Tab-separated table of C-alpha atoms in Angstrom:
chain	number	residue	atom	x	y	z
A	26	MET	CA	0.000	0.000	0.000
A	27	ALA	CA	1.340	3.381	-1.010
A	28	HIS	CA	0.437	6.788	0.390
A	29	ILE	CA	-0.611	9.034	-2.478
A	30	LEU	CA	-1.389	12.743	-2.450
A	31	ILE	CA	-3.503	14.254	-5.214
A	32	ALA	CA	-3.239	17.997	-5.851
A	33	ASP	CA	-6.049	19.073	-8.170
A	34	ASP	CA	-8.308	22.122	-8.128
A	35	ASP	CA	-11.213	20.087	-9.535
A	36	GLU	CA	-12.628	18.483	-6.396
A	37	MET	CA	-14.732	15.981	-8.338
A	38	ILE	CA	-11.699	14.702	-10.256
A	39	ALA	CA	-9.564	14.590	-7.103
A	40	GLU	CA	-12.228	12.710	-5.159
A	41	MET	CA	-12.860	10.261	-8.000
A	42	ALA	CA	-9.144	9.531	-8.477
A	43	SER	CA	-8.773	9.147	-4.722
A	44	GLU	CA	-11.607	6.617	-4.537
A	45	ILE	CA	-10.167	4.649	-7.458
A	46	LEU	CA	-6.741	4.478	-5.836
A	47	ILE	CA	-8.189	3.585	-2.427
A	48	ASN	CA	-10.151	0.759	-4.063
A	49	ALA	CA	-6.861	-0.383	-5.629
A	50	GLY	CA	-5.360	-0.703	-2.138
A	51	HIS	CA	-3.606	2.621	-1.646
A	52	ALA	CA	-4.055	5.282	1.018
A	53	CYS	CA	-5.001	8.512	-0.664
A	54	GLY	CA	-5.847	12.122	0.129
A	55	TRP	CA	-6.188	15.326	-1.851
A	56	VAL	CA	-5.786	19.086	-1.735
A	57	THR	CA	-7.168	21.707	-4.105
A	58	ASP	CA	-4.212	23.969	-4.835
A	59	GLY	CA	-0.451	23.967	-5.192
A	60	LYS	CA	0.206	26.044	-2.098
A	61	LYS	CA	-1.680	23.562	0.099
A	62	ALA	CA	0.160	20.717	-1.601
A	63	LEU	CA	3.573	22.157	-0.694
A	64	GLU	CA	2.458	22.852	2.880
A	65	LEU	CA	1.297	19.268	3.275
A	66	LEU	CA	4.444	17.874	1.630
A	67	ARG	CA	6.582	19.728	4.153
A	68	TRP	CA	4.593	18.114	6.954
A	69	ARG	CA	4.280	14.576	5.588
A	70	ARG	CA	5.939	12.936	2.605
A	71	PRO	CA	3.734	10.578	0.545
A	72	ASP	CA	5.054	7.845	-1.724
A	73	LEU	CA	3.687	9.570	-4.830
A	74	LEU	CA	2.151	12.887	-5.870
A	75	LEU	CA	-0.486	13.211	-8.603
A	76	LEU	CA	-0.143	16.859	-9.565
A	77	ASP	CA	-2.502	18.925	-11.704
A	78	GLN	CA	-0.612	21.264	-13.983
A	79	ASP	CA	-3.049	24.192	-13.831
A	80	MET	CA	-4.127	25.160	-10.301
A	81	PRO	CA	-4.857	28.408	-8.495
A	82	GLN	CA	-2.347	30.105	-6.203
A	83	LEU	CA	0.580	27.938	-7.284
A	84	SER	CA	0.682	25.968	-10.545
A	85	GLY	CA	1.706	22.340	-10.729
A	86	ALA	CA	4.846	23.358	-12.623
A	87	SER	CA	5.792	25.718	-9.767
A	88	VAL	CA	5.158	23.009	-7.179
A	89	LEU	CA	7.306	20.589	-9.162
A	90	ARG	CA	10.150	23.127	-9.446
A	91	ALA	CA	9.996	23.784	-5.691
A	92	MET	CA	10.106	20.060	-4.994
A	93	ARG	CA	13.058	19.378	-7.275
A	94	THR	CA	15.114	22.048	-5.486
A	95	SER	CA	14.175	20.806	-2.002
A	96	PRO	CA	16.614	18.494	-0.196
A	97	LYS	CA	13.632	16.737	1.368
A	98	LEU	CA	11.426	16.360	-1.725
A	99	TYR	CA	13.776	16.314	-4.714
A	100	ASP	CA	13.258	12.596	-5.363
A	101	LEU	CA	9.527	12.269	-4.639
A	102	PRO	CA	7.841	10.594	-7.643
A	103	VAL	CA	5.374	12.863	-9.437
A	104	ILE	CA	2.774	12.101	-12.068
A	105	MET	CA	1.425	15.203	-13.777
A	106	PHE	CA	-2.331	14.856	-13.841
A	107	THR	CA	-3.864	17.330	-16.231
A	108	ALA	CA	-6.403	18.191	-18.904
A	109	THR	CA	-3.679	19.887	-20.945
A	110	THR	CA	-3.277	17.758	-24.054
A	111	GLY	CA	-0.269	19.049	-25.956
A	112	ALA	CA	2.831	16.930	-26.479
A	113	LYS	CA	4.897	20.011	-25.630
A	114	ASP	CA	3.218	20.203	-22.201
A	115	GLU	CA	4.045	16.562	-21.528
A	116	GLU	CA	7.633	17.087	-22.634
A	117	GLN	CA	7.908	20.158	-20.376
A	118	ALA	CA	6.534	18.231	-17.383
A	119	ARG	CA	9.051	15.440	-17.871
A	120	TYR	CA	11.858	17.972	-18.330
A	121	GLN	CA	10.892	19.579	-15.007
A	122	GLY	CA	11.130	16.214	-13.271
A	123	ALA	CA	7.777	14.433	-13.545
A	124	GLN	CA	8.050	10.659	-13.862
A	125	ASP	CA	4.838	10.326	-15.850
A	126	TYR	CA	1.942	12.264	-17.347
A	127	ILE	CA	-1.745	11.299	-17.275
A	128	ARG	CA	-4.305	13.226	-19.277
A	129	LYS	CA	-7.813	13.868	-17.995
A	130	PRO	CA	-10.347	12.464	-18.506
A	131	PHE	CA	-8.674	9.210	-17.545
A	132	ASP	CA	-9.592	5.548	-17.565
A	133	GLU	CA	-9.733	3.957	-14.079
A	134	LYS	CA	-7.621	0.930	-14.999
A	135	PHE	CA	-5.114	3.114	-16.807
A	136	LEU	CA	-4.741	5.383	-13.759
A	137	VAL	CA	-4.132	2.443	-11.418
A	138	TRP	CA	-1.716	0.825	-13.864
A	139	ARG	CA	0.342	4.000	-14.366
A	140	VAL	CA	0.457	4.726	-10.629
A	141	ASN	CA	1.587	1.168	-9.930
A	142	GLN	CA	4.259	1.390	-12.644
A	143	VAL	CA	5.764	4.546	-11.137
A	144	LEU	CA	5.622	3.051	-7.629
A	145	LYS	CA	7.261	-0.148	-8.862
A	146	ALA	CA	10.072	1.789	-10.537
A	147	ARG	CA	10.585	3.762	-7.335
A	148	ALA	CA	10.683	0.585	-5.229
A	149	GLU	CA	13.366	-0.897	-7.481
A	150	ARG	CA	15.510	2.246	-7.391
A	151	PRO	CA	16.739	1.927	-3.789
A	152	LYS	CA	18.111	-1.549	-4.522
A	153	HIS	CA	20.358	-0.049	-7.172
A	154	MET	CA	21.270	2.843	-4.901
A	155	GLU	CA	22.116	0.466	-2.034
A	156	LEU	CA	24.336	-1.552	-4.358
A	157	HIS	CA	26.028	1.628	-5.585
A	158	GLU	CA	26.642	2.823	-2.001
A	159	LEU	CA	27.989	-0.601	-1.006
A	160	MET	CA	30.365	-0.561	-3.955
A	161	GLU	CA	31.595	2.922	-3.023
A	162	ARG	CA	32.220	1.875	0.597
A	163	ASN	CA	34.013	-1.273	-0.472
A	164	ALA	CA	36.085	0.602	-3.053
A	165	GLY	CA	37.792	2.419	-0.186
A	166	ARG	CA	38.535	-0.896	1.536
A	167	PHE	CA	39.814	-2.333	-1.731
A	168	ASP	CA	42.202	0.613	-2.192
A	169	GLU	CA	43.443	0.164	1.382
A	170	THR	CA	44.031	-3.565	0.808
A	171	ILE	CA	46.045	-2.829	-2.333
A	172	ARG	CA	48.203	-0.302	-0.454
A	173	GLU	CA	48.859	-2.868	2.300
A	174	ASP	CA	49.762	-5.529	-0.261
A	175	ASN	CA	52.159	-3.114	-1.985
A	176	ARG	CA	53.872	-2.339	1.335
A	177	ALA	CA	54.379	-6.053	1.982
A	178	VAL	CA	56.132	-6.570	-1.345
């Protein structure tokens, strides 16, 4: 079960997406603007953020930029969740750091599938990071062992 936050100014869409994701086994909540989303993210970090691109007070793009420059939120997975349909908008969202892009209106099964794909990719990432960190730690030990062997010769 993942904790998912939805930030969307359309309460009906946010509530519907929330219900779909809850029925799929996730914990889910929603806020109606970007400013509230950032406030909540500073208080509690979810596993995933569904972020509407066009919201009052603070746009989804602004929220995403703030997150990517935050030491606490820079790596939080984000799916842009928007009615904007242009390929350029999708490209811009990915450039700004979104992992995926879902257009509204959306299909229930498609939403659950895409959310699960992003969560799965995120779950696999720490394994690679742990391996990388282990290799870095052991590289120092390896260098030390080589120096000791060279002294013995």
